[in-house]
JSON list of C-alpha atoms in Angstrom, two decimals:
[
{"chain": "A", "resi": 7, "resn": "MET", "atom": "CA", "xyz": [16.33, 74.57, 50.30]},
{"chain": "A", "resi": 8, "resn": "VAL", "atom": "CA", "xyz": [17.59, 75.09, 53.28]},
{"chain": "A", "resi": 9, "resn": "GLY", "atom": "CA", "xyz": [15.43, 74.41, 56.11]},
{"chain": "A", "resi": 10, "resn": "SER", "atom": "CA", "xyz": [13.13, 72.42, 54.27]},
{"chain": "A", "resi": 11, "resn": "PHE", "atom": "CA", "xyz": [11.68, 69.12, 55.14]},
{"chain": "A", "resi": 12, "resn": "PRO", "atom": "CA", "xyz": [13.32, 66.31, 53.69]},
{"chain": "A", "resi": 13, "resn": "GLN", "atom": "CA", "xyz": [11.46, 64.66, 50.67]},
{"chain": "A", "resi": 14, "resn": "THR", "atom": "CA", "xyz": [10.10, 61.23, 51.00]},
{"chain": "A", "resi": 15, "resn": "LYS", "atom": "CA", "xyz": [8.51, 58.95, 48.76]},
{"chain": "A", "resi": 16, "resn": "THR", "atom": "CA", "xyz": [7.16, 56.72, 51.16]},
{"chain": "A", "resi": 17, "resn": "ALA", "atom": "CA", "xyz": [5.34, 57.44, 54.59]},
{"chain": "A", "resi": 18, "resn": "MET", "atom": "CA", "xyz": [6.61, 56.85, 57.47]},
{"chain": "A", "resi": 19, "resn": "LEU", "atom": "CA", "xyz": [7.23, 53.43, 58.73]},
{"chain": "A", "resi": 20, "resn": "THR", "atom": "CA", "xyz": [5.68, 52.38, 62.43]},
{"chain": "A", "resi": 21, "resn": "ILE", "atom": "CA", "xyz": [7.58, 49.76, 64.03]},
{"chain": "A", "resi": 22, "resn": "LEU", "atom": "CA", "xyz": [6.67, 47.94, 66.63]},
{"chain": "A", "resi": 23, "resn": "ILE", "atom": "CA", "xyz": [9.98, 46.64, 68.74]},
{"chain": "A", "resi": 24, "resn": "VAL", "atom": "CA", "xyz": [8.96, 43.67, 71.20]},
{"chain": "A", "resi": 25, "resn": "ASP", "atom": "CA", "xyz": [11.56, 42.20, 73.71]},
{"chain": "A", "resi": 26, "resn": "ASP", "atom": "CA", "xyz": [10.92, 41.65, 77.90]},
{"chain": "A", "resi": 27, "resn": "SER", "atom": "CA", "xyz": [14.25, 43.98, 78.30]},
{"chain": "A", "resi": 28, "resn": "PRO", "atom": "CA", "xyz": [13.73, 47.21, 77.90]},
{"chain": "A", "resi": 29, "resn": "VAL", "atom": "CA", "xyz": [17.74, 47.72, 77.60]},
{"chain": "A", "resi": 30, "resn": "ALA", "atom": "CA", "xyz": [17.46, 45.39, 74.69]},
{"chain": "A", "resi": 31, "resn": "ARG", "atom": "CA", "xyz": [14.14, 47.26, 73.16]},
{"chain": "A", "resi": 32, "resn": "GLU", "atom": "CA", "xyz": [16.32, 50.54, 73.45]},
{"chain": "A", "resi": 33, "resn": "ILE", "atom": "CA", "xyz": [19.49, 49.22, 71.83]},
{"chain": "A", "resi": 34, "resn": "LEU", "atom": "CA", "xyz": [17.51, 47.99, 68.92]},
{"chain": "A", "resi": 35, "resn": "LYS", "atom": "CA", "xyz": [16.15, 51.83, 68.75]},
{"chain": "A", "resi": 36, "resn": "LYS", "atom": "CA", "xyz": [19.56, 53.04, 68.91]},
{"chain": "A", "resi": 37, "resn": "CYS", "atom": "CA", "xyz": [20.54, 51.11, 65.97]},
{"chain": "A", "resi": 38, "resn": "LEU", "atom": "CA", "xyz": [17.64, 52.55, 63.89]},
{"chain": "A", "resi": 39, "resn": "PRO", "atom": "CA", "xyz": [18.74, 54.61, 61.41]},
{"chain": "A", "resi": 40, "resn": "ARG", "atom": "CA", "xyz": [18.92, 58.33, 62.53]},
{"chain": "A", "resi": 41, "resn": "ASP", "atom": "CA", "xyz": [18.16, 60.24, 59.41]},
{"chain": "A", "resi": 42, "resn": "LYS", "atom": "CA", "xyz": [14.43, 58.31, 59.07]},
{"chain": "A", "resi": 43, "resn": "ASN", "atom": "CA", "xyz": [11.90, 59.33, 61.23]},
{"chain": "A", "resi": 44, "resn": "TYR", "atom": "CA", "xyz": [10.00, 56.25, 62.62]},
{"chain": "A", "resi": 45, "resn": "SER", "atom": "CA", "xyz": [7.06, 55.95, 64.71]},
{"chain": "A", "resi": 46, "resn": "ILE", "atom": "CA", "xyz": [8.07, 53.39, 67.31]},
{"chain": "A", "resi": 47, "resn": "ILE", "atom": "CA", "xyz": [5.63, 51.09, 69.30]},
{"chain": "A", "resi": 48, "resn": "GLU", "atom": "CA", "xyz": [7.21, 48.87, 72.43]},
{"chain": "A", "resi": 49, "resn": "ALA", "atom": "CA", "xyz": [5.74, 45.56, 73.62]},
{"chain": "A", "resi": 50, "resn": "GLY", "atom": "CA", "xyz": [7.39, 43.78, 77.04]},
{"chain": "A", "resi": 51, "resn": "ASN", "atom": "CA", "xyz": [5.79, 40.41, 75.80]},
{"chain": "A", "resi": 52, "resn": "GLY", "atom": "CA", "xyz": [3.84, 38.56, 72.90]},
{"chain": "A", "resi": 53, "resn": "GLN", "atom": "CA", "xyz": [0.54, 38.65, 73.97]},
{"chain": "A", "resi": 54, "resn": "GLU", "atom": "CA", "xyz": [1.26, 42.34, 73.96]},
{"chain": "A", "resi": 55, "resn": "ALA", "atom": "CA", "xyz": [2.84, 42.60, 71.02]},
{"chain": "A", "resi": 56, "resn": "LEU", "atom": "CA", "xyz": [-0.45, 41.13, 69.09]},
{"chain": "A", "resi": 57, "resn": "GLU", "atom": "CA", "xyz": [-2.58, 43.87, 71.07]},
{"chain": "A", "resi": 58, "resn": "LYS", "atom": "CA", "xyz": [-0.22, 46.53, 69.62]},
{"chain": "A", "resi": 59, "resn": "PHE", "atom": "CA", "xyz": [0.28, 45.27, 66.61]},
{"chain": "A", "resi": 60, "resn": "CYS", "atom": "CA", "xyz": [-3.98, 44.91, 66.04]},
{"chain": "A", "resi": 61, "resn": "GLN", "atom": "CA", "xyz": [-4.25, 48.35, 67.39]},
{"chain": "A", "resi": 62, "resn": "TYR", "atom": "CA", "xyz": [-1.37, 49.78, 65.36]},
{"chain": "A", "resi": 63, "resn": "ARG", "atom": "CA", "xyz": [-0.83, 47.74, 62.45]},
{"chain": "A", "resi": 64, "resn": "PRO", "atom": "CA", "xyz": [2.96, 48.46, 62.24]},
{"chain": "A", "resi": 65, "resn": "GLU", "atom": "CA", "xyz": [4.69, 48.03, 58.87]},
{"chain": "A", "resi": 66, "resn": "VAL", "atom": "CA", "xyz": [7.60, 46.16, 60.43]},
{"chain": "A", "resi": 67, "resn": "THR", "atom": "CA", "xyz": [8.07, 44.28, 63.79]},
{"chain": "A", "resi": 68, "resn": "PHE", "atom": "CA", "xyz": [11.25, 43.09, 65.37]},
{"chain": "A", "resi": 69, "resn": "MET", "atom": "CA", "xyz": [10.09, 39.98, 67.56]},
{"chain": "A", "resi": 70, "resn": "ASP", "atom": "CA", "xyz": [12.29, 38.60, 70.49]},
{"chain": "A", "resi": 71, "resn": "MET", "atom": "CA", "xyz": [11.55, 35.21, 70.73]},
{"chain": "A", "resi": 72, "resn": "THR", "atom": "CA", "xyz": [12.31, 34.26, 74.40]},
{"chain": "A", "resi": 73, "resn": "MET", "atom": "CA", "xyz": [9.80, 36.36, 76.59]},
{"chain": "A", "resi": 74, "resn": "PRO", "atom": "CA", "xyz": [7.08, 35.90, 79.26]},
{"chain": "A", "resi": 75, "resn": "VAL", "atom": "CA", "xyz": [3.55, 35.80, 79.05]},
{"chain": "A", "resi": 76, "resn": "MET", "atom": "CA", "xyz": [3.45, 34.81, 75.28]},
{"chain": "A", "resi": 77, "resn": "ASP", "atom": "CA", "xyz": [7.13, 33.50, 73.19]},
{"chain": "A", "resi": 78, "resn": "GLY", "atom": "CA", "xyz": [7.51, 35.30, 70.00]},
{"chain": "A", "resi": 79, "resn": "PHE", "atom": "CA", "xyz": [7.02, 31.80, 68.58]},
{"chain": "A", "resi": 80, "resn": "GLN", "atom": "CA", "xyz": [3.20, 31.96, 69.35]},
{"chain": "A", "resi": 81, "resn": "ALA", "atom": "CA", "xyz": [3.00, 35.54, 68.77]},
{"chain": "A", "resi": 82, "resn": "ILE", "atom": "CA", "xyz": [4.40, 35.13, 65.51]},
{"chain": "A", "resi": 83, "resn": "ALA", "atom": "CA", "xyz": [1.79, 32.82, 64.82]},
{"chain": "A", "resi": 84, "resn": "GLU", "atom": "CA", "xyz": [-1.17, 34.83, 66.39]},
{"chain": "A", "resi": 85, "resn": "ILE", "atom": "CA", "xyz": [0.11, 38.12, 64.44]},
{"chain": "A", "resi": 86, "resn": "LYS", "atom": "CA", "xyz": [0.58, 35.98, 61.10]},
{"chain": "A", "resi": 87, "resn": "GLN", "atom": "CA", "xyz": [-3.67, 34.79, 61.42]},
{"chain": "A", "resi": 88, "resn": "VAL", "atom": "CA", "xyz": [-4.25, 38.30, 61.39]},
{"chain": "A", "resi": 89, "resn": "ASP", "atom": "CA", "xyz": [-2.54, 39.52, 58.39]},
{"chain": "A", "resi": 90, "resn": "PRO", "atom": "CA", "xyz": [-0.63, 37.16, 56.61]},
{"chain": "A", "resi": 91, "resn": "GLN", "atom": "CA", "xyz": [1.74, 39.79, 55.39]},
{"chain": "A", "resi": 92, "resn": "ALA", "atom": "CA", "xyz": [2.95, 41.28, 58.30]},
{"chain": "A", "resi": 93, "resn": "ILE", "atom": "CA", "xyz": [6.86, 41.92, 58.59]},
{"chain": "A", "resi": 94, "resn": "ILE", "atom": "CA", "xyz": [8.22, 40.21, 61.22]},
{"chain": "A", "resi": 95, "resn": "ILE", "atom": "CA", "xyz": [11.91, 40.11, 61.99]},
{"chain": "A", "resi": 96, "resn": "ALA", "atom": "CA", "xyz": [12.86, 37.47, 64.60]},
{"chain": "A", "resi": 97, "resn": "ALA", "atom": "CA", "xyz": [15.44, 38.73, 66.46]},
{"chain": "A", "resi": 98, "resn": "THR", "atom": "CA", "xyz": [16.81, 36.00, 68.77]},
{"chain": "A", "resi": 99, "resn": "ALA", "atom": "CA", "xyz": [20.62, 34.63, 70.30]},
{"chain": "A", "resi": 100, "resn": "ASP", "atom": "CA", "xyz": [19.09, 31.18, 69.41]},
{"chain": "A", "resi": 101, "resn": "VAL", "atom": "CA", "xyz": [21.13, 30.28, 66.43]},
{"chain": "A", "resi": 102, "resn": "GLN", "atom": "CA", "xyz": [20.47, 26.46, 66.60]},
{"chain": "A", "resi": 103, "resn": "GLN", "atom": "CA", "xyz": [19.08, 25.14, 63.14]},
{"chain": "A", "resi": 104, "resn": "LYS", "atom": "CA", "xyz": [15.81, 24.04, 64.38]},
{"chain": "A", "resi": 105, "resn": "ALA", "atom": "CA", "xyz": [15.11, 27.41, 66.05]},
{"chain": "A", "resi": 106, "resn": "LYS", "atom": "CA", "xyz": [15.44, 28.58, 62.36]},
{"chain": "A", "resi": 107, "resn": "GLU", "atom": "CA", "xyz": [13.71, 26.41, 60.80]},
{"chain": "A", "resi": 108, "resn": "ARG", "atom": "CA", "xyz": [10.63, 27.36, 63.09]},
{"chain": "A", "resi": 109, "resn": "ILE", "atom": "CA", "xyz": [10.94, 30.91, 62.82]},
{"chain": "A", "resi": 110, "resn": "ALA", "atom": "CA", "xyz": [10.81, 30.49, 58.83]},
{"chain": "A", "resi": 111, "resn": "LYS", "atom": "CA", "xyz": [8.00, 27.75, 59.13]},
{"chain": "A", "resi": 112, "resn": "LEU", "atom": "CA", "xyz": [5.90, 30.57, 61.08]},
{"chain": "A", "resi": 113, "resn": "GLY", "atom": "CA", "xyz": [6.39, 33.16, 58.16]},
{"chain": "A", "resi": 114, "resn": "ALA", "atom": "CA", "xyz": [9.07, 35.62, 60.16]},
{"chain": "A", "resi": 115, "resn": "PHE", "atom": "CA", "xyz": [10.40, 37.81, 57.32]},
{"chain": "A", "resi": 116, "resn": "LEU", "atom": "CA", "xyz": [13.88, 36.83, 58.21]},
{"chain": "A", "resi": 117, "resn": "HIS", "atom": "CA", "xyz": [16.09, 36.17, 61.47]},
{"chain": "A", "resi": 118, "resn": "LEU", "atom": "CA", "xyz": [18.39, 38.82, 62.94]},
{"chain": "A", "resi": 119, "resn": "PRO", "atom": "CA", "xyz": [20.85, 37.15, 65.28]},
{"chain": "A", "resi": 120, "resn": "LYS", "atom": "CA", "xyz": [21.25, 38.83, 68.63]},
{"chain": "A", "resi": 121, "resn": "PRO", "atom": "CA", "xyz": [23.06, 40.80, 70.16]},
{"chain": "A", "resi": 122, "resn": "VAL", "atom": "CA", "xyz": [21.93, 43.40, 67.11]},
{"chain": "A", "resi": 123, "resn": "THR", "atom": "CA", "xyz": [24.28, 45.48, 65.70]},
{"chain": "A", "resi": 124, "resn": "ARG", "atom": "CA", "xyz": [23.70, 48.66, 63.81]},
{"chain": "A", "resi": 125, "resn": "GLN", "atom": "CA", "xyz": [24.22, 47.03, 60.55]},
{"chain": "A", "resi": 126, "resn": "GLY", "atom": "CA", "xyz": [22.37, 44.20, 61.30]},
{"chain": "A", "resi": 127, "resn": "VAL", "atom": "CA", "xyz": [19.01, 45.83, 61.92]},
{"chain": "A", "resi": 128, "resn": "GLN", "atom": "CA", "xyz": [19.54, 48.67, 59.22]},
{"chain": "A", "resi": 129, "resn": "ASN", "atom": "CA", "xyz": [20.37, 45.76, 56.92]},
{"chain": "A", "resi": 130, "resn": "ALA", "atom": "CA", "xyz": [17.10, 43.93, 57.83]},
{"chain": "A", "resi": 131, "resn": "LEU", "atom": "CA", "xyz": [15.20, 47.45, 57.94]},
{"chain": "A", "resi": 132, "resn": "GLN", "atom": "CA", "xyz": [15.90, 48.05, 54.30]},
{"chain": "A", "resi": 133, "resn": "GLN", "atom": "CA", "xyz": [15.02, 44.91, 53.28]},
{"chain": "A", "resi": 134, "resn": "ALA", "atom": "CA", "xyz": [11.89, 45.23, 54.59]},
{"chain": "A", "resi": 135, "resn": "GLU", "atom": "CA", "xyz": [11.30, 48.54, 53.26]},
{"chain": "A", "resi": 136, "resn": "GLN", "atom": "CA", "xyz": [12.08, 47.03, 49.88]},
{"chain": "A", "resi": 137, "resn": "SER", "atom": "CA", "xyz": [9.53, 44.45, 50.53]},
{"chain": "A", "resi": 138, "resn": "LEU", "atom": "CA", "xyz": [7.18, 47.00, 51.18]},
{"chain": "A", "resi": 139, "resn": "LYS", "atom": "CA", "xyz": [7.91, 48.94, 48.00]},
{"chain": "A", "resi": 140, "resn": "GLY", "atom": "CA", "xyz": [7.14, 45.53, 46.12]},
{"chain": "A", "resi": 141, "resn": "ALA", "atom": "CA", "xyz": [4.43, 45.17, 47.56]},
{"chain": "A", "resi": 142, "resn": "GLY", "atom": "CA", "xyz": [2.99, 48.71, 47.13]}
]
């Protein structure tokens, strides 16, 4: 029917985007699929991310690793204590194997190389959504 709302099988996802750069947060938001109505929450550092995670309980979190106040590594660890099933996508320009291993050991869902691309963000989000469906 023309003019009707699209039918979706799942509720709207809440996404937390964490980066100390407002420009980087904006770029990531622009990479999200335009045909889906996500609820977006933003944080500028790991401490703020932890607070907003506890307040909003997003289904997916995109986390920068290098930030002031509390870095992404510590924020992932803290969020995982609150919710061990949290889906956190670590977005970082650090491609060193040690960093990738540390991210995986902390329990991040996956590593997304920066600078982010539309395809990379959408693939990561698709994997996260599939994981959520499997858990639900």
